[in-house]
Coordinates of C-alpha atoms in Angstrom, one line a residue:
M207 CA -60.6 -31.1 30.4
G208 CA -58.4 -28.9 32.7
R209 CA -55.5 -31.4 32.5
E210 CA -55.8 -31.6 28.7
H211 CA -55.9 -27.8 28.5
R212 CA -52.7 -27.5 30.5
L213 CA -51.0 -30.0 28.4
L214 CA -52.0 -28.2 25.2
V215 CA -50.7 -24.9 26.6
L216 CA -47.4 -26.5 27.5
L217 CA -47.0 -28.0 24.0
V218 CA -47.7 -24.6 22.4
C219 CA -45.1 -22.9 24.7
L220 CA -42.5 -25.5 23.8
V221 CA -43.1 -25.0 20.1
L222 CA -42.9 -21.3 20.3
G223 CA -39.8 -21.4 22.5
G224 CA -38.0 -23.6 20.0
A225 CA -39.0 -21.3 17.1
L226 CA -37.7 -18.2 19.0
T227 CA -34.4 -20.0 19.9
A228 CA -33.9 -20.9 16.2
A229 CA -34.6 -17.3 15.2
V230 CA -32.0 -15.9 17.6
L231 CA -29.4 -18.4 16.4
G232 CA -30.3 -17.6 12.8
A233 CA -29.6 -13.9 13.4
S234 CA -25.9 -14.6 13.8
E235 CA -24.2 -13.1 10.8
G236 CA -21.1 -15.1 11.5
K237 CA -22.9 -18.5 11.3
G238 CA -23.6 -18.9 7.6
P239 CA -25.9 -22.1 7.7
H240 CA -28.1 -20.6 10.3
E241 CA -28.8 -17.4 8.4
A242 CA -31.3 -19.2 6.1
M243 CA -33.2 -20.3 9.2
S244 CA -33.3 -16.7 10.3
G245 CA -34.7 -15.5 7.0
A246 CA -37.3 -18.2 6.9
M247 CA -38.5 -17.1 10.3
S248 CA -38.0 -13.4 9.9
G249 CA -41.7 -12.7 10.2
A250 CA -41.9 -14.3 13.6
A251 CA -38.5 -13.1 14.7
S252 CA -39.2 -9.5 13.8
G253 CA -42.3 -9.4 16.1
A254 CA -40.4 -11.2 18.9
V255 CA -37.3 -9.1 19.0
S256 CA -37.9 -5.8 17.1
G257 CA -37.9 -3.9 20.4
A258 CA -34.9 -5.6 21.8
G259 CA -31.5 -3.8 21.8
S260 CA -33.1 -0.4 21.1
G261 CA -31.4 2.9 22.1
A262 CA -27.8 3.5 22.8
P263 CA -25.1 1.0 23.9
A264 CA -24.1 0.7 27.6
P265 CA -22.0 3.4 29.2
G266 CA -19.2 1.0 29.5
D267 CA -18.9 0.8 25.8
F268 CA -17.5 4.3 25.7
V269 CA -14.0 5.5 26.6
D270 CA -12.2 8.9 26.5
I271 CA -9.5 8.3 23.9
R272 CA -7.1 10.3 26.2
D273 CA -7.5 7.5 28.8
V274 CA -6.4 4.9 26.3
P275 CA -2.7 4.1 26.6
P276 CA -0.6 4.6 23.5
T277 CA -0.2 1.4 21.5
R278 CA 3.3 0.0 21.5
E279 CA 3.1 -2.5 18.8
Q280 CA 6.2 -4.4 17.8
A281 CA 6.0 -4.4 14.1
S282 CA 7.4 -7.4 12.4
R283 CA 10.7 -6.7 10.6
P284 CA 10.0 -7.3 6.9
G285 CA 11.8 -10.3 5.4
P286 CA 14.1 -10.1 2.4
D287 CA 11.1 -11.0 0.1
A288 CA 8.5 -8.8 1.8
S289 CA 5.9 -7.0 -0.2
T290 CA 6.0 -3.5 1.4
G291 CA 4.0 -1.5 -1.0
S292 CA 0.4 -0.3 -0.9
F293 CA -2.4 0.4 -3.4
T294 CA -5.2 2.9 -2.6
V295 CA -8.6 2.8 -4.2
D296 CA -10.9 5.9 -4.3
C297 CA -14.5 4.9 -4.3
G298 CA -16.0 8.0 -2.6
R299 CA -18.0 8.2 0.6
N300 CA -21.4 6.7 -0.5
E301 CA -22.6 10.1 -1.7
E302 CA -25.1 8.2 -3.8
G303 CA -26.9 6.8 -0.7
H304 CA -26.5 3.1 -1.4
Y305 CA -27.9 1.3 1.7
N306 CA -29.8 -1.9 2.3
Q307 CA -30.3 -4.6 4.9
D308 CA -28.8 -7.4 2.7
N309 CA -25.6 -9.2 2.9
L310 CA -24.4 -10.8 -0.3
V311 CA -21.3 -12.3 1.2
I312 CA -23.0 -14.0 4.2
S313 CA -26.6 -14.6 3.1
P314 CA -26.8 -14.4 -0.7
G315 CA -30.4 -14.5 -2.0
L316 CA -31.9 -13.6 1.3
R317 CA -33.6 -10.1 1.3
H318 CA -33.1 -8.2 4.6
G319 CA -30.9 -11.1 5.8
A320 CA -28.6 -8.7 7.8
H321 CA -31.4 -7.4 10.1
H322 CA -29.5 -4.1 10.1
T323 CA -28.4 -1.5 7.5
H324 CA -25.2 -1.7 5.5
A325 CA -23.6 1.3 3.7
Y326 CA -21.8 0.6 0.4
V327 CA -19.1 2.1 -1.8
G328 CA -17.9 0.8 -5.2
N329 CA -20.3 -1.4 -7.1
R330 CA -23.7 0.4 -7.3
S331 CA -25.9 -2.6 -7.9
T332 CA -25.0 -4.8 -4.8
D333 CA -27.8 -6.4 -3.0
A334 CA -28.8 -9.9 -1.8
F335 CA -29.5 -11.1 -5.3
S336 CA -26.3 -9.9 -7.0
T337 CA -24.4 -12.4 -9.1
D338 CA -20.9 -12.5 -10.5
E339 CA -22.4 -11.5 -13.9
S340 CA -24.5 -8.6 -12.5
L341 CA -21.6 -7.2 -10.5
A342 CA -19.3 -7.3 -13.5
A343 CA -21.8 -5.4 -15.6
A344 CA -22.8 -2.7 -13.1
P345 CA -21.6 0.9 -12.7
T346 CA -19.2 1.8 -9.9
T347 CA -18.3 4.7 -7.7
C348 CA -14.6 3.8 -7.8
R349 CA -12.1 5.7 -10.0
G350 CA -10.2 3.5 -12.4
G351 CA -13.2 1.2 -13.1
D352 CA -12.9 -1.0 -10.0
R353 CA -16.4 -2.7 -9.7
S354 CA -15.6 -4.3 -6.4
T355 CA -18.1 -3.9 -3.6
Y356 CA -17.1 -2.7 -0.1
Y357 CA -19.7 -2.4 2.7
W358 CA -20.2 -2.2 6.5
P359 CA -22.9 -1.6 9.1
V360 CA -23.9 2.1 9.5
L361 CA -23.1 4.2 12.6
R362 CA -26.0 6.2 14.1
R363 CA -26.9 9.0 16.5
P364 CA -29.9 7.3 18.3
D365 CA -30.8 10.6 20.0
L366 CA -31.5 12.3 16.6
P367 CA -34.6 11.4 14.5
A368 CA -34.4 9.3 11.4
T369 CA -35.9 11.4 8.6
R370 CA -34.9 9.5 5.4
P371 CA -36.5 6.2 4.3
Y372 CA -33.3 4.2 4.4
E373 CA -32.7 5.3 8.0
K374 CA -36.0 3.9 9.1
A375 CA -35.9 0.6 7.2
A376 CA -33.8 -1.7 9.4
G377 CA -35.8 -1.8 12.6
H378 CA -34.7 -4.4 15.2
G379 CA -33.7 -1.6 17.5
N380 CA -31.5 0.1 14.9
T381 CA -32.9 3.6 15.0
G382 CA -31.7 7.2 14.7
R383 CA -29.9 9.3 12.2
I384 CA -27.2 7.6 10.1
L385 CA -23.8 9.3 10.3
T386 CA -22.0 9.8 6.9
P387 CA -18.3 9.4 7.0
V388 CA -16.2 12.4 5.9
D389 CA -13.5 10.1 4.6
V390 CA -13.5 6.5 3.4
R391 CA -10.0 5.0 2.8
L392 CA -9.6 1.7 1.0
T393 CA -6.0 0.5 0.9
F394 CA -4.4 -2.9 -0.1
H395 CA -1.1 -3.8 1.6
G396 CA 1.5 -6.4 1.2
N397 CA 2.9 -9.1 3.5
P398 CA 5.9 -8.7 5.7
A399 CA 6.9 -12.4 5.2
G400 CA 6.9 -12.5 1.4
Q401 CA 5.3 -11.6 -1.9
V402 CA 1.6 -11.7 -2.5
V403 CA -0.4 -13.4 -5.3
P404 CA -3.4 -12.0 -7.1
M405 CA -6.8 -12.4 -5.6
P406 CA -9.2 -14.4 -7.8
R407 CA -12.0 -12.4 -9.3
F408 CA -15.3 -12.6 -7.3
L409 CA -13.5 -13.5 -4.1
R410 CA -15.8 -12.9 -1.1
A411 CA -14.2 -11.6 2.1
F412 CA -15.5 -10.9 5.6
T413 CA -13.8 -9.4 8.7
G414 CA -15.0 -8.9 12.2
D415 CA -17.5 -10.7 14.4
A416 CA -21.1 -9.6 14.1
V417 CA -22.0 -11.6 17.3
A418 CA -19.0 -10.6 19.4
F419 CA -21.1 -9.3 22.3
T420 CA -22.5 -12.7 23.0
A421 CA -19.4 -14.7 22.0
R422 CA -17.3 -16.5 24.6
G423 CA -14.2 -14.6 23.6
D424 CA -12.8 -11.7 21.5
E425 CA -10.9 -13.7 18.9
G426 CA -13.2 -12.5 16.1
V427 CA -13.0 -8.8 17.1
K428 CA -11.1 -7.1 14.4
A429 CA -12.3 -3.5 14.3
R430 CA -10.2 -0.8 16.1
W431 CA -11.7 2.6 17.0
G432 CA -9.7 5.8 17.5
C433 CA -9.4 9.5 16.8
V434 CA -7.4 11.1 14.1
G435 CA -5.6 13.5 16.5
L436 CA -4.2 10.6 18.5
P437 CA -3.2 8.0 15.9
D438 CA -1.1 6.0 18.4
R439 CA -4.2 5.0 20.4
S440 CA -6.9 2.5 19.5
T441 CA -9.6 0.7 21.3
T442 CA -12.4 -1.8 20.9
R443 CA -14.8 0.6 22.6
Y444 CA -16.5 3.7 21.2
P445 CA -13.9 6.5 21.6
R446 CA -14.7 10.0 22.9
C447 CA -12.6 12.3 20.8
P448 CA -11.6 15.9 21.6
V449 CA -13.7 18.6 20.2
G450 CA -13.0 19.2 16.5
D451 CA -11.4 15.8 16.1
R452 CA -12.5 12.9 13.9
L453 CA -13.6 9.5 15.1
T454 CA -12.2 6.5 13.1
R455 CA -13.0 2.8 12.7
T456 CA -10.5 0.6 11.0
L457 CA -11.2 -3.0 9.7
V458 CA -8.4 -5.3 8.4
F459 CA -9.4 -8.3 6.3
P460 CA -7.9 -11.8 6.3
S461 CA -5.2 -12.2 3.6
C462 CA -4.3 -15.9 3.4
W463 CA -6.2 -17.6 0.6
N464 CA -6.6 -21.4 0.2
G465 CA -5.9 -21.2 -3.5
L466 CA -9.2 -23.0 -4.4
D467 CA -12.4 -21.3 -3.3
T468 CA -13.8 -17.8 -3.7
A469 CA -16.5 -18.2 -1.0
G470 CA -17.6 -20.7 1.7
P471 CA -20.3 -20.8 4.3
E472 CA -17.8 -21.2 7.1
R473 CA -15.4 -18.6 5.5
T474 CA -12.4 -21.0 5.7
H475 CA -11.2 -19.9 2.2
L476 CA -9.6 -16.8 3.8
L477 CA -7.6 -16.8 7.0
F478 CA -5.5 -14.3 8.9
P479 CA -1.7 -14.6 8.9
A480 CA 0.4 -14.9 12.1
A481 CA 1.7 -11.7 13.6
N482 CA 4.9 -12.1 11.5
G483 CA 2.9 -12.4 8.3
V484 CA 3.4 -16.1 7.8
C485 CA 0.2 -17.7 6.4
P486 CA -1.2 -21.0 7.7
Q487 CA -0.2 -24.1 5.9
N488 CA -1.7 -24.6 2.4
T489 CA -2.6 -21.0 2.1
F490 CA -1.1 -18.1 0.0
A491 CA -0.7 -14.5 0.9
V492 CA -2.9 -12.1 -1.1
P493 CA -3.1 -8.3 -0.7
E494 CA -4.5 -7.3 2.7
L495 CA -7.4 -4.9 2.5
R496 CA -7.8 -2.2 5.2
I497 CA -10.9 -0.1 5.4
T498 CA -10.7 3.1 7.5
L499 CA -13.8 5.3 8.0
A500 CA -13.6 8.7 9.6
Y501 CA -16.5 10.8 11.0
D502 CA -16.7 14.2 12.5
A503 CA -16.6 13.5 16.2
P504 CA -20.1 13.8 17.9
P505 CA -20.4 16.3 20.8
A506 CA -19.2 15.1 24.2
D507 CA -21.6 12.6 25.8
A508 CA -23.7 12.3 22.6
P509 CA -24.8 8.6 22.1
I510 CA -23.6 6.7 19.0
A511 CA -24.6 3.2 18.1
L512 CA -23.4 0.7 15.5
D513 CA -26.2 -1.1 13.7
S514 CA -26.3 -4.7 15.0
F515 CA -28.5 -7.7 15.6
P516 CA -30.9 -7.0 18.5
E517 CA -29.2 -9.3 21.0
Q518 CA -25.8 -7.7 20.3
R519 CA -26.8 -4.4 21.9
H520 CA -24.9 -2.2 19.4
S521 CA -21.6 -3.2 20.9
P522 CA -18.6 -1.7 19.1
K523 CA -17.0 -5.1 19.2
T524 CA -19.5 -6.3 16.7
D525 CA -18.2 -4.1 13.9
H526 CA -17.5 -5.9 10.7
A527 CA -17.1 -5.4 6.9
M528 CA -17.5 -7.2 3.7
F529 CA -15.7 -7.2 0.3
V530 CA -16.2 -8.8 -3.1
N531 CA -13.4 -8.5 -5.6
V532 CA -14.7 -7.4 -9.0
M533 CA -11.4 -5.9 -10.3
T534 CA -10.4 -7.0 -13.8
D535 CA -7.4 -9.3 -14.0
D536 CA -5.4 -6.5 -15.5
R537 CA -6.1 -4.2 -12.6
M538 CA -5.4 -6.8 -10.0
T539 CA -2.1 -7.5 -11.7
K540 CA -1.2 -3.8 -11.4
L541 CA -2.2 -3.8 -7.7
V542 CA 0.0 -6.9 -7.0
T543 CA 2.9 -5.5 -8.9
C544 CA 2.7 -2.2 -7.0
V545 CA 2.6 -4.0 -3.6
N546 CA 5.3 -6.5 -4.4
T547 CA 7.7 -3.8 -5.7
G548 CA 7.4 -1.7 -2.6
R549 CA 5.6 1.2 -4.3
H550 CA 2.7 3.3 -3.0
C551 CA 0.1 3.6 -5.7

């Protein structure tokens, strides 16, 4: 019986080990097909990893912005057909308190599929079960009637207690007081290589790499962090800003559309252009969305932590954002005209 008992224990360990491995893989927000597996096992995974990744990021994730060299980017010279304009959308700062742990773009239909908290502006109804029809009928925080949804993981002070229900809901090591941005800037830009075409309505977009900490490289890292007072410096680490300054995080979305799809599990329907603005073959330039969030800079040495999957340890490299275009065709036409004619609207 001793030998049989040992075999039974070994079998149980193998089964549990396989389940936990699948759960960790499923927590990857950048791996669409695996997300469903994560949701199916969320009960087991929550118990296994809820304590992992808690607290603040590692000290090496922080840098004094004054120690970051100025960025000397060689901007591409616009071509003769460049679209040099911009179009800014005002959707507020989430004064309404729209938060949840869903991710409509990556894991539609899966409640709490993100395993961390997202903050929203724009469409006030967005959750895991939103449809094109429900989004088109919902109220919005945006001026001008834009019902698009814009969202990103929250930034926290893990040294301060969470007091509001939505601050406590995420778990998985994402704890502490949520910082509210003092400014949210949503701007669509043109393309230095040529004109842009309208985005299709209900186009889903994603930028960043939610699993960048455990990735083999930084190719998917798109967020840049900085301080308002030193706009020529940016970093992929959490910046320590001078007293009285504002901390910023900026996310740029892919802007080359395949002309066919509005969504896809592997997100191949939208790609980034080359440095000179030229889109990959068989794709078309659409307006480039940039989201910039600004926060009152925390006191020196105060911990800050981006919500993340447990194994990502709140790394600033994992910053990401999502967008669903719910503009009317008329409004999108105005946006494209503004950008293509070089105006700033």
